[in-house]
XYZ file of C-alpha atoms in Angstrom:
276
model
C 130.246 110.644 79.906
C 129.839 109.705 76.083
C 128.174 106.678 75.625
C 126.182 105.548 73.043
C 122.722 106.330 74.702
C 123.823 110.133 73.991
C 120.859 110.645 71.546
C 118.339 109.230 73.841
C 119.507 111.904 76.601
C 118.474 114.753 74.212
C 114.875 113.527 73.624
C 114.045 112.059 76.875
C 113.143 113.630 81.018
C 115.779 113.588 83.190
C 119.292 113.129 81.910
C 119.750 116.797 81.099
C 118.316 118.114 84.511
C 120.397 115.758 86.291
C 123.460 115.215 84.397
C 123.326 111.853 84.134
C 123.069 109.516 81.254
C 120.177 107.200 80.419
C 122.181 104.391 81.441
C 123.367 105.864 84.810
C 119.775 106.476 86.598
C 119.232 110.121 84.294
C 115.224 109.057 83.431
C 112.209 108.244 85.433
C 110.938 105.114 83.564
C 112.518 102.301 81.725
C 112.397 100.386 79.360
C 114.555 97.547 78.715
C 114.348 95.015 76.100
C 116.512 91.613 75.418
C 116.227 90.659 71.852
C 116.638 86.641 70.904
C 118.104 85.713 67.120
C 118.116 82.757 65.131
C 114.728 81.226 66.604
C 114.717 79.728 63.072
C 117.914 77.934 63.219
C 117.168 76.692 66.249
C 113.916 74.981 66.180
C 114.774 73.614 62.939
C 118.006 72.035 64.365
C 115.102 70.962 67.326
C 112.981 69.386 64.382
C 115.759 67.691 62.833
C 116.955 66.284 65.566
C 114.079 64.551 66.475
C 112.745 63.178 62.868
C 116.363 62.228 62.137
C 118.113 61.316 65.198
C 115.153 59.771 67.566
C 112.564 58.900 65.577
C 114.120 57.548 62.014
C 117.438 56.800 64.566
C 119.142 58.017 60.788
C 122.195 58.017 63.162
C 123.375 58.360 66.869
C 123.521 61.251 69.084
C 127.376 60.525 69.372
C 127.649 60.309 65.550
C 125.590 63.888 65.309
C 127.937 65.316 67.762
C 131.050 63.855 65.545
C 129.593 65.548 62.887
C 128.586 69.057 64.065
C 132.257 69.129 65.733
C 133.834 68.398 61.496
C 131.108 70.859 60.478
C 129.628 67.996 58.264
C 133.341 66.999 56.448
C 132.697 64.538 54.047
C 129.124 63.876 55.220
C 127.252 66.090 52.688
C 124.891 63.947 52.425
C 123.765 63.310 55.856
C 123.910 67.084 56.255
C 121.285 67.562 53.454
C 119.612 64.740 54.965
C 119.346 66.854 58.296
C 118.337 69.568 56.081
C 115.524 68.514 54.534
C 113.074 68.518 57.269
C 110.002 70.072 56.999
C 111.098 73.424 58.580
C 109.733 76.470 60.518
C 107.501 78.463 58.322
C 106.608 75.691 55.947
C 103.491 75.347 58.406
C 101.814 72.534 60.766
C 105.196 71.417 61.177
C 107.074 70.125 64.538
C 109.911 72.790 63.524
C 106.374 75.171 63.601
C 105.739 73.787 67.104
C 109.705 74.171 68.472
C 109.127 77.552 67.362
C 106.674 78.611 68.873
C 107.519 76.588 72.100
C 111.128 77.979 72.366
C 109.762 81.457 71.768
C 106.899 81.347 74.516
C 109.780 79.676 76.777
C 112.189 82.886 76.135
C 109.825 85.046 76.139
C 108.257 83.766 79.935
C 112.041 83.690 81.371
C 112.938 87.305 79.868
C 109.473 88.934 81.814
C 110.277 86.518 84.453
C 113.597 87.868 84.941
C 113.842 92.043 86.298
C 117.601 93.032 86.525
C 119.431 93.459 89.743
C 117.871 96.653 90.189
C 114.444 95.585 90.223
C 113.683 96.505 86.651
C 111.279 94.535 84.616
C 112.938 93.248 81.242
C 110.967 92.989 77.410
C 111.430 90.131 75.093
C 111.654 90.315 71.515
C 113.033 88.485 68.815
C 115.107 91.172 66.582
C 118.837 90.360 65.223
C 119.382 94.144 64.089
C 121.291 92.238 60.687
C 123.756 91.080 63.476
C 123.469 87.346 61.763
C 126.753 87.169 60.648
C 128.041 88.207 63.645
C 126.782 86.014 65.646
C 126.781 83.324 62.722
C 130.743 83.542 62.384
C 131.010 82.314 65.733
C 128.710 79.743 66.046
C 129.852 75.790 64.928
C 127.664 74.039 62.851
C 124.371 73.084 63.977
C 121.711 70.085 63.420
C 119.479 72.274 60.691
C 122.801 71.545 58.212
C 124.171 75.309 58.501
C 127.593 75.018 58.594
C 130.178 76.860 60.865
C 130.574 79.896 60.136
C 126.785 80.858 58.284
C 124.896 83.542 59.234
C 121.925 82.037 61.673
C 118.162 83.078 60.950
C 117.184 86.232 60.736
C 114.894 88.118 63.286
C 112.213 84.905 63.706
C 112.306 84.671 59.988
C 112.095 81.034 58.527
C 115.400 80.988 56.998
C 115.486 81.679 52.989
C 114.345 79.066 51.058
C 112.116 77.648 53.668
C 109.725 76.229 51.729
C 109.869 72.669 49.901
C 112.155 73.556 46.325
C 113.662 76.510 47.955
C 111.020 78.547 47.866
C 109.808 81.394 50.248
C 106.461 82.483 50.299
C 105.632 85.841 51.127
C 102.033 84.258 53.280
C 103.800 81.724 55.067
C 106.819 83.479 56.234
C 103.864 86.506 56.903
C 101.410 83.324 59.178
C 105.066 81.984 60.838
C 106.205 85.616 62.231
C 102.730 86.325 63.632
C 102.543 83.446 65.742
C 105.489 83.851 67.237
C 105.435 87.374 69.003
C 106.531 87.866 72.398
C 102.984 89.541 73.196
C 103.516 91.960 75.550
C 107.147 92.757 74.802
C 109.470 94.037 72.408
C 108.723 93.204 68.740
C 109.232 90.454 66.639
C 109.308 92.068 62.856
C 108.494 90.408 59.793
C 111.246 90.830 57.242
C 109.640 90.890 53.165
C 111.855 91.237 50.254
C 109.508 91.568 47.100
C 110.458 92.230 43.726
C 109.093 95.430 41.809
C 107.446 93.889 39.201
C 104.808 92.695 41.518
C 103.813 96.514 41.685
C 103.474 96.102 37.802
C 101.069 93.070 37.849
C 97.120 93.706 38.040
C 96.180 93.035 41.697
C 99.362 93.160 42.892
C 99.255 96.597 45.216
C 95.963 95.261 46.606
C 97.666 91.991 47.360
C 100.815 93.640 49.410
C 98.200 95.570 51.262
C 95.889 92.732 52.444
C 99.195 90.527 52.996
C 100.371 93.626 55.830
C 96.768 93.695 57.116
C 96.299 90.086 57.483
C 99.687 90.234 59.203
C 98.814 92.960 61.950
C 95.580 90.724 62.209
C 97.857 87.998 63.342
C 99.016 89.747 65.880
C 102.187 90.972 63.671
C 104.044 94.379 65.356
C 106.142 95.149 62.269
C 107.560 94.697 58.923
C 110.611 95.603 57.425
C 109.933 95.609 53.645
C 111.811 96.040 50.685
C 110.307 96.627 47.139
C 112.925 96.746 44.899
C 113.710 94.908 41.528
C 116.162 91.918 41.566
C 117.991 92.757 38.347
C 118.746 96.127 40.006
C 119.648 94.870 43.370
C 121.914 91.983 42.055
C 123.909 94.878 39.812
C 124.387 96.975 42.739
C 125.270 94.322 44.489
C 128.277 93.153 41.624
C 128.863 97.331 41.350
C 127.911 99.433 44.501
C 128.679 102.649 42.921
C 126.977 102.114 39.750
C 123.888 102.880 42.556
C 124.700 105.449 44.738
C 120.833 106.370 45.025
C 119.673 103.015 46.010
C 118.334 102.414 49.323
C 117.229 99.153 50.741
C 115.558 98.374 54.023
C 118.326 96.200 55.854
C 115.965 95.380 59.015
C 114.960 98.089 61.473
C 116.588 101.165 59.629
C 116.930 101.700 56.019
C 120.574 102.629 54.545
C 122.271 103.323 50.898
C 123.166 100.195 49.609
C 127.007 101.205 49.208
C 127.413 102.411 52.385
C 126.969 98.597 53.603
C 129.474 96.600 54.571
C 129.688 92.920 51.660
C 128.751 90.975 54.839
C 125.226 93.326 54.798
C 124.740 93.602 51.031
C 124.996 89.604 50.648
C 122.424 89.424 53.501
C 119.964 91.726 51.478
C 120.302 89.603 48.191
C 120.081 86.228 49.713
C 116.891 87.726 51.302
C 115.466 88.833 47.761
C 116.832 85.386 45.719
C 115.101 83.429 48.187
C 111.978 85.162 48.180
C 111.755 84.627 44.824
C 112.734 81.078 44.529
């Protein structure tokens, strides 16, 4: 059989010598992994809900509902409202403490759970860019994402985290770190920085102590980009005007044309927000 494990057979005991693939019984040990998405999106909609909804009582659980169900028509301003919450990343926050409380919570059911088989399972927190995906169909939720957005990516705070918009390289660094699965599967740290920061006096050293600090944290990985905005936003409006450009799009790098708009949009919105 052809299945999409065929690569794995090649470089792996057993599935050769017994003709069997991966996913039929071919190795000797296994490792399975279930990977969570959006943690942002949800403990955000977690924190909004309860400054907004039970302890400013801004409005009713029914009128929330009402609300989510429109995907916020003609209530921008109570979505903003709902958006505007200190959020996950920002630090000390209760979306900080959802966070990490949903992620310790998924993390203890995954390890908790072995399959029917008897196998033990890994958590980790890892969208593989599947955000829109997922995001196109999902209805709007508390954080004020509509229907239809992309949901948070990997256990990212969400672009723009920060009060004004802003994303800072430290905080989103501190927020990933605390919220690893420990012994599982990772939980990766995605950085979009702009080039010029190579250019500025310090600026090497500081990348370098940001991704030691991280590991120090207890961070597994990081997906980074380095790559100027100017170039990436004109690649973006012309993909073939950079056929040579390649961006890091979460756990595997690709040529930026080669991605589908869905992908490309999700790389820029990454790199405007970081440097908002």
């Amino acid at each position: 059989r052809l299945t999409s494990e065929i690569v794995l057979n090649l470089f792996m005991h057993g599935p050769v010598e017994r003709g069997l693939d991966v996913a039929e019984g071919g190795v000797d040990i296994y490792n399975l992994t279930v990977d969570g998405i959006g943690l942002a999106t949800v403990a955000d909609s977690f924190a909004a809900i309860e400054q907004r909804v039970q302890s400013e009582q801004r409005l009713t659980w029914q009128e929330l509902a009402d609300l989510l169900a429109g995907d916020w028509e003609e209530a921008e301003d109570v979505r903003l409202m709902m958006k505007s919450i200190p959020r996950f990343g920002t630090g000390g926050t209760r979306a900080d403490y959802w966070a990490l409380r949903i992620g310790e919570t998924y993390g203890d059911l995954v390890r908790g759970t072995p399959t029917p088989k008897g196998y033990r399972v890994l958590p980790g927190l890892f969208s593989h860019g599947t955000v829109n995906t997922f995001g196109s169909k999902l209805g709007a939720t508390p954080n004020g994402r509509h229907a239809g957005d992309p949901v948070a990516h990997n256990a990212n705070p969400d672009p723009g985290f920060l009060p004004g918009g802003g994303g800072a390289p430290t905080a989103k660094s501190t927020a990933v770190a605390a919220v690893q699965p420990r012994w599982g599967n990772t939980t990766p740290l995605q950085l979009d920085l702009d080039s010029s920061l190579a250019r500025t006096l310090g600026g090497i050293d500081s990348v370098v102590a940001l991704i030691r600090t991280h590991n120090e944290l207890g961070g597994t990985l990081i997906n980074l980009n380095v790559i100027s905005r100017e170039q990436l936003l004109a690649a973006h409006e012309d993909p073939e005007s950079h056929p040579d450009l390649v961006v890091r799009v979460t756990g595997y790098s690709a040529y930026f044309r080669s991605l589908s708009k869905e992908y490309r949009q999700q790389v820029v919105d990454r790199m405007l927000a970081a440097g908002a």
